[in-house]
Short mmCIF file of C-alpha atoms in Angstrom, two decimals:
data_model
loop_
_atom_site.label_atom_id
_atom_site.label_comp_id
_atom_site.label_asym_id
_atom_site.label_seq_id
_atom_site.Cartn_x
_atom_site.Cartn_y
_atom_site.Cartn_z
CA UNK E 4 2.27 -12.18 -86.25
CA UNK E 5 3.47 -15.71 -85.49
CA UNK E 6 -0.14 -16.87 -85.33
CA UNK E 7 -0.93 -15.23 -88.67
CA UNK E 8 2.14 -16.84 -90.24
CA UNK E 9 1.29 -20.28 -88.87
CA UNK E 10 -2.22 -19.98 -90.28
CA UNK E 11 -1.25 -18.80 -93.75
CA UNK E 12 1.67 -21.25 -94.09
CA UNK E 13 -0.31 -24.25 -92.84
CA UNK E 14 0.39 -27.03 -95.30
CA UNK E 15 -2.92 -28.76 -94.53
CA UNK E 16 -1.89 -31.02 -91.67
CA UNK E 17 -1.29 -28.28 -89.09
CA UNK E 18 2.42 -27.96 -89.86
CA UNK E 19 4.59 -25.74 -92.07
CA UNK E 20 6.41 -27.40 -94.95
CA UNK E 21 10.05 -27.84 -94.04
CA UNK E 22 11.40 -25.77 -96.95
CA UNK E 23 9.54 -22.68 -95.66
CA UNK E 24 10.71 -22.92 -92.03
CA UNK E 25 13.75 -20.60 -92.59
CA UNK E 26 11.38 -17.98 -94.03
CA UNK E 27 8.96 -18.49 -91.13
CA UNK E 28 11.68 -18.10 -88.49
CA UNK E 29 13.33 -15.13 -90.18
CA UNK E 30 10.14 -13.22 -90.90
CA UNK E 31 8.75 -13.42 -87.36
CA UNK E 32 12.04 -12.14 -85.93
CA UNK E 33 11.52 -8.65 -87.40
CA UNK E 34 11.72 -5.69 -85.06
CA UNK E 35 8.45 -4.17 -86.31
CA UNK E 36 5.87 -7.01 -86.29
CA UNK E 37 2.93 -4.67 -86.95
CA UNK E 38 4.26 -4.03 -90.46
CA UNK E 39 4.56 -7.79 -90.98
CA UNK E 40 0.97 -8.37 -89.89
CA UNK E 41 -0.32 -5.73 -92.30
CA UNK E 42 1.67 -7.22 -95.18
CA UNK E 43 0.49 -10.80 -94.55
CA UNK E 44 -3.15 -9.70 -94.43
CA UNK E 45 -3.16 -8.17 -97.90
CA UNK E 46 -5.38 -10.50 -99.91
CA UNK E 47 -2.91 -11.02 -102.76
CA UNK E 48 -0.02 -11.67 -100.36
CA UNK E 49 -2.17 -14.11 -98.39
CA UNK E 50 -2.99 -15.97 -101.60
CA UNK E 51 0.67 -16.15 -102.68
CA UNK E 52 1.74 -17.54 -99.30
CA UNK E 53 -1.12 -20.07 -99.31
CA UNK E 54 0.01 -21.26 -102.74
CA UNK E 55 3.60 -21.71 -101.57
CA UNK E 56 2.43 -23.50 -98.42
CA UNK E 57 0.93 -26.30 -100.53
CA UNK E 58 3.47 -29.17 -100.62
CA UNK E 59 2.42 -29.85 -104.23
CA UNK E 60 3.63 -26.38 -105.31
CA UNK E 61 7.28 -26.33 -106.48
CA UNK E 62 9.30 -23.73 -104.56
CA UNK E 63 11.03 -22.26 -107.60
CA UNK E 64 11.56 -18.94 -109.31
CA UNK E 65 9.34 -20.18 -112.12
CA UNK E 66 6.43 -20.59 -109.67
CA UNK E 67 6.79 -16.96 -108.59
CA UNK E 68 6.95 -15.83 -112.22
CA UNK E 69 3.33 -16.92 -112.61
CA UNK E 70 2.14 -14.81 -109.67
CA UNK E 71 1.02 -11.19 -109.55
CA UNK E 72 1.13 -8.29 -108.87
CA UNK E 73 4.79 -8.04 -109.83
CA UNK E 74 5.86 -5.63 -107.04
CA UNK E 75 4.62 -7.96 -104.32
CA UNK E 76 6.14 -10.94 -106.13
CA UNK E 77 9.52 -9.16 -106.26
CA UNK E 78 9.32 -8.36 -102.55
CA UNK E 79 8.44 -11.96 -101.67
CA UNK E 80 11.14 -13.33 -103.97
CA UNK E 81 13.77 -11.20 -102.21
CA UNK E 82 12.63 -12.51 -98.82
CA UNK E 83 12.73 -16.12 -99.97
CA UNK E 84 16.23 -15.68 -101.39
CA UNK E 85 17.35 -13.87 -98.24
CA UNK E 86 16.33 -16.83 -96.08
CA UNK E 87 17.68 -19.49 -98.44
CA UNK E 88 14.31 -20.86 -99.57
CA UNK E 89 15.09 -19.95 -103.19
CA UNK E 90 18.56 -20.00 -104.78
CA UNK E 91 20.19 -16.60 -105.36
CA UNK E 92 19.29 -14.86 -108.62
CA UNK E 93 19.89 -11.36 -109.96
CA UNK E 94 16.72 -9.51 -108.98
CA UNK E 95 16.98 -6.86 -111.70
CA UNK E 96 17.47 -9.55 -114.33
CA UNK E 97 14.40 -11.41 -113.04
CA UNK E 98 12.33 -8.21 -113.08
CA UNK E 99 13.49 -7.43 -116.61
CA UNK E 100 12.56 -10.89 -117.87
CA UNK E 101 9.08 -10.53 -116.39
CA UNK E 102 8.70 -7.06 -117.91
CA UNK E 103 9.86 -8.38 -121.28
CA UNK E 104 7.32 -11.20 -121.23
CA UNK E 105 4.47 -8.79 -120.43
CA UNK E 106 5.65 -6.28 -123.04
CA UNK E 107 5.87 -8.88 -125.81
CA UNK E 108 2.40 -10.17 -124.94
CA UNK E 109 1.03 -6.69 -125.64
CA UNK E 110 2.24 -6.75 -129.27
CA UNK E 111 -0.71 -8.10 -131.25
CA UNK E 112 0.97 -8.36 -134.68
CA UNK E 113 2.77 -11.77 -134.74
CA UNK E 114 5.64 -10.89 -137.11
CA UNK E 115 6.43 -7.71 -135.18
CA UNK E 116 6.30 -9.54 -131.86
CA UNK E 117 8.68 -12.19 -133.16
CA UNK E 118 11.12 -9.58 -134.47
CA UNK E 119 11.14 -7.63 -131.20
CA UNK E 120 11.53 -10.88 -129.25
CA UNK E 121 14.60 -11.80 -131.31
CA UNK E 122 16.20 -8.40 -130.72
CA UNK E 123 15.33 -8.44 -127.01
CA UNK E 124 16.66 -11.97 -126.51
CA UNK E 125 19.83 -11.92 -128.59
CA UNK E 126 20.90 -8.35 -127.91
CA UNK E 127 19.36 -6.85 -124.76
CA UNK E 128 18.91 -9.96 -122.62
CA UNK E 129 22.20 -11.48 -123.78
CA UNK E 130 24.06 -8.30 -122.77
CA UNK E 131 22.36 -8.17 -119.36
CA UNK E 132 23.27 -11.80 -118.69
CA UNK E 133 26.89 -11.01 -119.50
CA UNK E 134 26.78 -8.13 -117.01
CA UNK E 135 25.20 -10.39 -114.39
CA UNK E 136 28.06 -12.89 -114.69
CA UNK E 137 30.48 -10.22 -113.47
CA UNK E 138 28.45 -8.32 -110.88
CA UNK E 139 24.82 -7.51 -110.00
CA UNK E 140 22.91 -5.66 -112.69
CA UNK E 141 21.98 -2.06 -111.91
CA UNK E 142 18.66 -0.31 -112.45
CA UNK E 143 20.29 1.95 -115.03
CA UNK E 144 21.33 -1.05 -117.12
CA UNK E 145 17.83 -2.52 -117.18
CA UNK E 146 16.32 0.91 -117.83
CA UNK E 147 18.49 1.25 -120.93
CA UNK E 148 17.49 -2.21 -122.13
CA UNK E 149 13.80 -1.37 -121.66
CA UNK E 150 14.29 1.89 -123.52
CA UNK E 151 15.96 0.14 -126.45
CA UNK E 152 13.11 -2.35 -126.73
CA UNK E 153 10.39 0.29 -126.45
CA UNK E 154 12.10 2.40 -129.13
CA UNK E 155 12.33 -0.66 -131.39
CA UNK E 156 8.59 -1.24 -130.97
CA UNK E 157 7.84 2.44 -131.64
CA UNK E 158 10.06 2.49 -134.75
CA UNK E 159 8.44 -0.61 -136.25
CA UNK E 160 4.98 0.87 -135.61
CA UNK E 161 6.09 4.13 -137.26
CA UNK E 162 7.33 2.22 -140.30
CA UNK E 163 4.03 0.37 -140.53
CA UNK E 164 2.08 3.64 -140.40
CA UNK E 165 4.17 4.90 -143.32
CA UNK E 166 3.64 1.76 -145.38
CA UNK E 167 7.17 0.49 -144.91
CA UNK E 168 8.70 -2.77 -143.72
CA UNK E 169 12.08 -3.07 -142.01
CA UNK E 170 13.64 -4.79 -145.06
CA UNK E 171 12.56 -1.93 -147.37
CA UNK E 172 13.40 0.89 -144.97
CA UNK E 173 15.33 3.58 -146.83
CA UNK E 174 17.77 6.25 -145.67
CA UNK E 175 15.02 8.87 -145.91
CA UNK E 176 12.91 6.78 -143.51
CA UNK E 177 15.77 6.63 -141.01
CA UNK E 178 16.31 10.38 -141.27
CA UNK E 179 12.58 11.01 -140.92
CA UNK E 180 12.34 8.91 -137.77
CA UNK E 181 15.09 10.86 -136.02
CA UNK E 182 14.13 14.30 -137.33
CA UNK E 183 13.17 16.63 -134.51
CA UNK E 184 13.35 13.98 -131.80
CA UNK E 185 16.95 12.72 -131.85
CA UNK E 186 17.49 12.70 -128.10
CA UNK E 187 14.27 10.81 -127.35
CA UNK E 188 14.90 8.28 -130.15
CA UNK E 189 18.65 7.81 -129.80
CA UNK E 190 18.16 4.42 -128.15
CA UNK E 191 16.79 3.17 -131.49
CA UNK E 192 20.46 2.96 -132.57
CA UNK E 193 20.81 -0.39 -130.79
CA UNK E 194 17.94 -1.99 -132.70
CA UNK E 195 18.99 -0.60 -136.07
CA UNK E 196 22.62 -1.70 -135.65
CA UNK E 197 21.43 -5.17 -134.64
CA UNK E 198 19.08 -5.31 -137.65
CA UNK E 199 21.91 -4.35 -140.03
CA UNK E 200 24.29 -6.82 -138.41
CA UNK E 201 21.76 -9.66 -138.82
CA UNK E 202 20.96 -8.67 -142.44
CA UNK E 203 17.37 -7.73 -141.62
CA UNK E 204 18.01 -4.14 -142.72
CA UNK E 205 20.24 -2.89 -145.55
CA UNK E 206 23.24 -0.85 -144.47
CA UNK E 207 22.08 2.65 -143.53
CA UNK E 208 23.74 5.68 -141.96
CA UNK E 209 22.57 6.52 -138.45
CA UNK E 210 22.56 10.18 -137.41
CA UNK E 211 24.98 11.13 -134.69
CA UNK E 212 24.66 14.28 -132.61
CA UNK E 213 27.59 14.82 -130.26
CA UNK E 214 26.70 14.74 -126.60
CA UNK E 215 28.66 16.43 -123.85
CA UNK E 216 29.38 15.29 -120.35
CA UNK E 217 27.50 17.15 -117.62
CA UNK E 218 29.11 20.49 -116.88
CA UNK E 219 30.80 20.28 -113.50
CA UNK E 220 29.77 22.71 -110.82
CA UNK E 221 32.46 25.18 -109.81
CA UNK E 222 34.92 24.40 -107.04
CA UNK E 223 33.34 27.19 -104.99
CA UNK E 224 29.88 25.59 -105.39
CA UNK E 225 31.30 22.17 -104.51
CA UNK E 226 32.93 23.42 -101.31
CA UNK E 227 29.78 25.31 -100.34
CA UNK E 228 27.69 22.17 -100.81
CA UNK E 229 30.14 20.12 -98.74
CA UNK E 230 30.09 22.71 -95.97
CA UNK E 231 26.28 22.71 -95.92
CA UNK E 232 26.03 18.92 -95.86
CA UNK E 233 28.58 18.54 -93.09
CA UNK E 234 27.00 21.15 -90.84
CA UNK E 235 23.25 21.26 -91.53
CA UNK E 236 21.65 18.76 -89.15
CA UNK E 237 18.22 19.48 -90.64
CA UNK E 238 19.24 17.38 -93.64
CA UNK E 239 18.70 13.64 -92.98
CA UNK E 240 21.87 11.84 -91.98
CA UNK E 241 21.56 9.25 -94.75
CA UNK E 242 21.25 11.97 -97.39
CA UNK E 243 24.24 13.87 -96.02
CA UNK E 244 26.41 10.74 -96.01
CA UNK E 245 25.62 9.71 -99.59
CA UNK E 246 25.93 13.25 -100.95
CA UNK E 247 29.33 13.81 -99.36
CA UNK E 248 30.60 10.59 -100.97
CA UNK E 249 29.59 12.04 -104.34
CA UNK E 250 31.14 15.47 -103.70
CA UNK E 251 34.28 14.31 -101.90
CA UNK E 252 35.17 11.06 -103.68
CA UNK E 253 33.41 11.41 -107.06
CA UNK E 254 31.53 8.15 -106.47
CA UNK E 255 28.57 7.17 -108.69
CA UNK E 256 25.43 6.23 -106.81
CA UNK E 257 25.52 2.68 -108.17
CA UNK E 258 28.90 2.14 -106.50
CA UNK E 259 27.91 3.89 -103.27
CA UNK E 260 24.93 1.57 -102.91
CA UNK E 261 27.11 -1.54 -103.23
CA UNK E 262 29.22 -0.52 -100.21
CA UNK E 263 28.85 -2.57 -97.03
CA UNK E 264 29.63 -1.77 -93.43
CA UNK E 265 32.79 -3.87 -93.91
CA UNK E 266 34.02 -1.24 -96.37
CA UNK E 267 34.21 1.31 -93.54
CA UNK E 268 37.50 0.69 -91.75
CA UNK E 269 38.15 2.15 -88.29
CA UNK E 270 41.58 1.49 -86.77
CA UNK E 271 43.54 3.46 -84.17
CA UNK E 272 41.21 6.42 -84.44
CA UNK E 273 41.58 6.63 -88.23
CA UNK E 274 38.65 6.03 -90.56
CA UNK E 275 39.05 4.91 -94.16
CA UNK E 276 36.69 3.79 -96.89
CA UNK E 277 37.37 0.85 -99.19
CA UNK E 278 36.61 2.34 -102.61
CA UNK E 279 39.67 0.94 -104.33
CA UNK E 280 43.19 -0.04 -103.37
CA UNK E 281 44.47 1.14 -100.99
CA UNK E 282 41.49 2.27 -98.88
CA UNK E 283 40.82 6.00 -99.04
CA UNK E 284 41.32 8.11 -95.88
CA UNK E 285 38.20 9.78 -94.51
CA UNK E 286 38.92 13.22 -93.06
CA UNK E 287 37.04 14.94 -90.29
CA UNK E 288 34.30 16.00 -89.93
CA UNK E 289 33.06 13.46 -92.48
CA UNK E 290 34.64 10.60 -90.53
CA UNK E 291 32.39 11.35 -87.54
CA UNK E 292 29.37 11.76 -89.82
CA UNK E 293 30.06 8.42 -91.49
CA UNK E 294 30.39 6.58 -88.17
CA UNK E 295 27.11 8.12 -86.95
CA UNK E 296 25.40 6.87 -90.11
CA UNK E 297 26.87 3.44 -89.48
CA UNK E 298 25.15 3.36 -86.08
CA UNK E 299 21.82 4.74 -87.35
CA UNK E 300 21.16 2.92 -90.62
CA UNK E 301 17.54 2.79 -91.75
CA UNK E 302 15.35 -0.16 -92.80
CA UNK E 303 16.63 -2.63 -90.21
CA UNK E 304 13.40 -3.23 -88.28
CA UNK E 305 11.42 -5.23 -90.87
CA UNK E 306 11.91 -8.76 -92.14
CA UNK E 307 13.88 -7.60 -95.16
CA UNK E 308 17.23 -6.40 -93.86
CA UNK E 309 17.43 -6.90 -90.11
CA UNK E 310 20.96 -8.35 -90.33
CA UNK E 311 21.99 -6.38 -93.39
CA UNK E 312 25.63 -5.60 -94.12
CA UNK E 313 24.73 -2.93 -96.69
CA UNK E 314 25.86 0.58 -95.81
CA UNK E 315 22.52 1.80 -97.18
CA UNK E 316 20.01 -1.04 -96.59
CA UNK E 317 16.88 -1.00 -98.71
CA UNK E 318 13.31 -2.09 -98.11
CA UNK E 319 13.64 -5.34 -100.06
CA UNK E 320 15.13 -8.51 -98.68
CA UNK E 321 18.91 -8.59 -98.88
CA UNK E 322 18.99 -5.52 -101.14
CA UNK E 323 20.48 -2.03 -100.75
CA UNK E 324 18.48 1.12 -101.42
CA UNK E 325 17.69 1.88 -105.05
CA UNK E 326 19.42 4.61 -107.03
CA UNK E 327 16.03 6.26 -107.61
CA UNK E 328 15.47 6.54 -103.86
CA UNK E 329 18.89 8.11 -103.26
CA UNK E 330 18.63 10.42 -106.27
CA UNK E 331 15.29 11.73 -105.03
CA UNK E 332 16.83 12.51 -101.64
CA UNK E 333 19.72 14.39 -103.24
CA UNK E 334 17.47 16.36 -105.59
CA UNK E 335 15.36 17.44 -102.63
CA UNK E 336 18.45 19.15 -101.20
CA UNK E 337 19.68 20.62 -104.51
CA UNK E 338 22.52 18.15 -105.10
CA UNK E 339 22.95 17.54 -108.84
CA UNK E 340 24.59 14.11 -108.79
CA UNK E 341 26.27 14.02 -112.19
CA UNK E 342 27.47 17.63 -112.11
CA UNK E 343 28.78 17.24 -108.56
CA UNK E 344 30.60 14.02 -109.36
CA UNK E 345 32.16 15.57 -112.46
CA UNK E 346 33.42 18.50 -110.38
CA UNK E 347 34.88 16.24 -107.70
CA UNK E 348 36.72 14.03 -110.18
CA UNK E 349 38.05 17.04 -112.08
CA UNK E 350 39.40 18.54 -108.86
CA UNK E 351 40.97 15.27 -107.70
CA UNK E 352 42.93 14.63 -110.91
CA UNK E 353 44.35 18.15 -110.61
CA UNK E 354 45.69 17.30 -107.15
CA UNK E 355 47.30 13.91 -107.82
CA UNK E 356 48.26 11.66 -110.78
CA UNK E 357 45.26 10.22 -112.59
CA UNK E 358 46.36 6.56 -112.16
CA UNK E 359 46.67 7.05 -108.39
CA UNK E 360 43.18 8.57 -108.20
CA UNK E 361 41.84 5.74 -110.37
CA UNK E 362 43.14 2.99 -108.08
CA UNK E 363 42.00 4.66 -104.87
CA UNK E 364 38.51 5.50 -106.06
CA UNK E 365 37.70 2.45 -108.19
CA UNK E 366 37.98 4.09 -111.62
CA UNK E 367 39.95 2.89 -114.63
CA UNK E 368 43.18 4.62 -115.65
CA UNK E 369 41.56 5.55 -118.97
CA UNK E 370 38.66 7.35 -117.28
CA UNK E 371 40.77 9.48 -114.99
CA UNK E 372 43.49 10.13 -117.59
CA UNK E 373 40.92 11.43 -120.07
CA UNK E 374 39.51 13.83 -117.48
CA UNK E 375 42.99 14.88 -116.38
CA UNK E 376 43.94 15.75 -119.95
CA UNK E 377 40.73 17.74 -120.46
CA UNK E 378 41.31 19.60 -117.20
CA UNK E 379 44.93 20.43 -118.08
CA UNK E 380 46.34 18.48 -115.15
CA UNK E 381 50.07 18.98 -114.45
CA UNK E 382 50.13 15.19 -113.82
CA UNK E 383 48.90 14.29 -117.31
CA UNK E 384 52.31 12.86 -118.30
CA UNK E 385 52.80 10.96 -115.06
CA UNK E 386 53.96 7.39 -115.64
CA UNK E 387 52.75 5.13 -112.82
CA UNK E 388 55.41 2.88 -111.38
CA UNK E 389 58.31 4.63 -113.12
CA UNK E 390 60.49 5.27 -110.11
CA UNK E 391 63.41 6.43 -112.27
CA UNK E 392 61.64 9.34 -113.93
CA UNK E 393 63.19 12.72 -113.07
#
């Protein structure tokens, strides 16, 4: 593999350009070199690496943006950021920007393309950048942004087919668009509200159908699922660990995947998990299961995550597993993530004051208090910090 790397990264004078040496050293240190050899020898990967090896090529994110296919570009970008060749950037934001560029290029009508570009830039992309300033963007956030843009494109096409323009769109047109397909077209709300706010569309009423939170599974079902996950060794260890975090601590998958091995605390025989403040105790037998997972994490033998601190390392450089990958594992073993999490949170706020649960598990007081009230919690009037209450 070292020979293949030296050949493909040859800058033309028999050496490797200095900026790529960290990537060269890190990549050839992987525990599974055969996978590295196969990856390098893909024709498109070989061409990308040859391009970067040229000293005249700027080593920037913009250079990678011009390469394809996008999946291989994303994988290479993660590796280059992991080894310090490229500055850190939010990978989901970068992927979204590339998707947006390709999507806009597919709109052949200039006025429509310009309108969608304005909405995408000043609403969707602006919101994602605000999220990225606080913490890494999640797949769910970019999926929603994509959905809003695709629904905007579909709505404008529908108007055109009916001989209407956005500025002359009437209430009957709005009602007709949503009729019979409200759930699928609900994401159009974002575009229509933006259009009204920017005076591109007269004020119109948007239909609203109440949605309900996922019905929690019963406490009996929850305990049965926990018992199965803790005892059935035929279920992969990684799946068991993630599923128990959902069922025991009501953790969303996005938060579970941001945990690192430093969030698992092991002192004086006691295991705790840093989900909020203070750390949450981990009871047996889950404590033993969690420590076993810590020693047997996957995806550590390739160039992507060999020194990873993620509790659930992914297959891309410096990144944890994706929510889609975890969700697929849980579905395979009949774990309904949202319903299970709803049941766990409902049970927890019945056992302790909502503000206490919120701080320990990383929720807001408003979230847990709302659920506590709906569940009829005896702690619903608990005032945190009021030591003088009777």
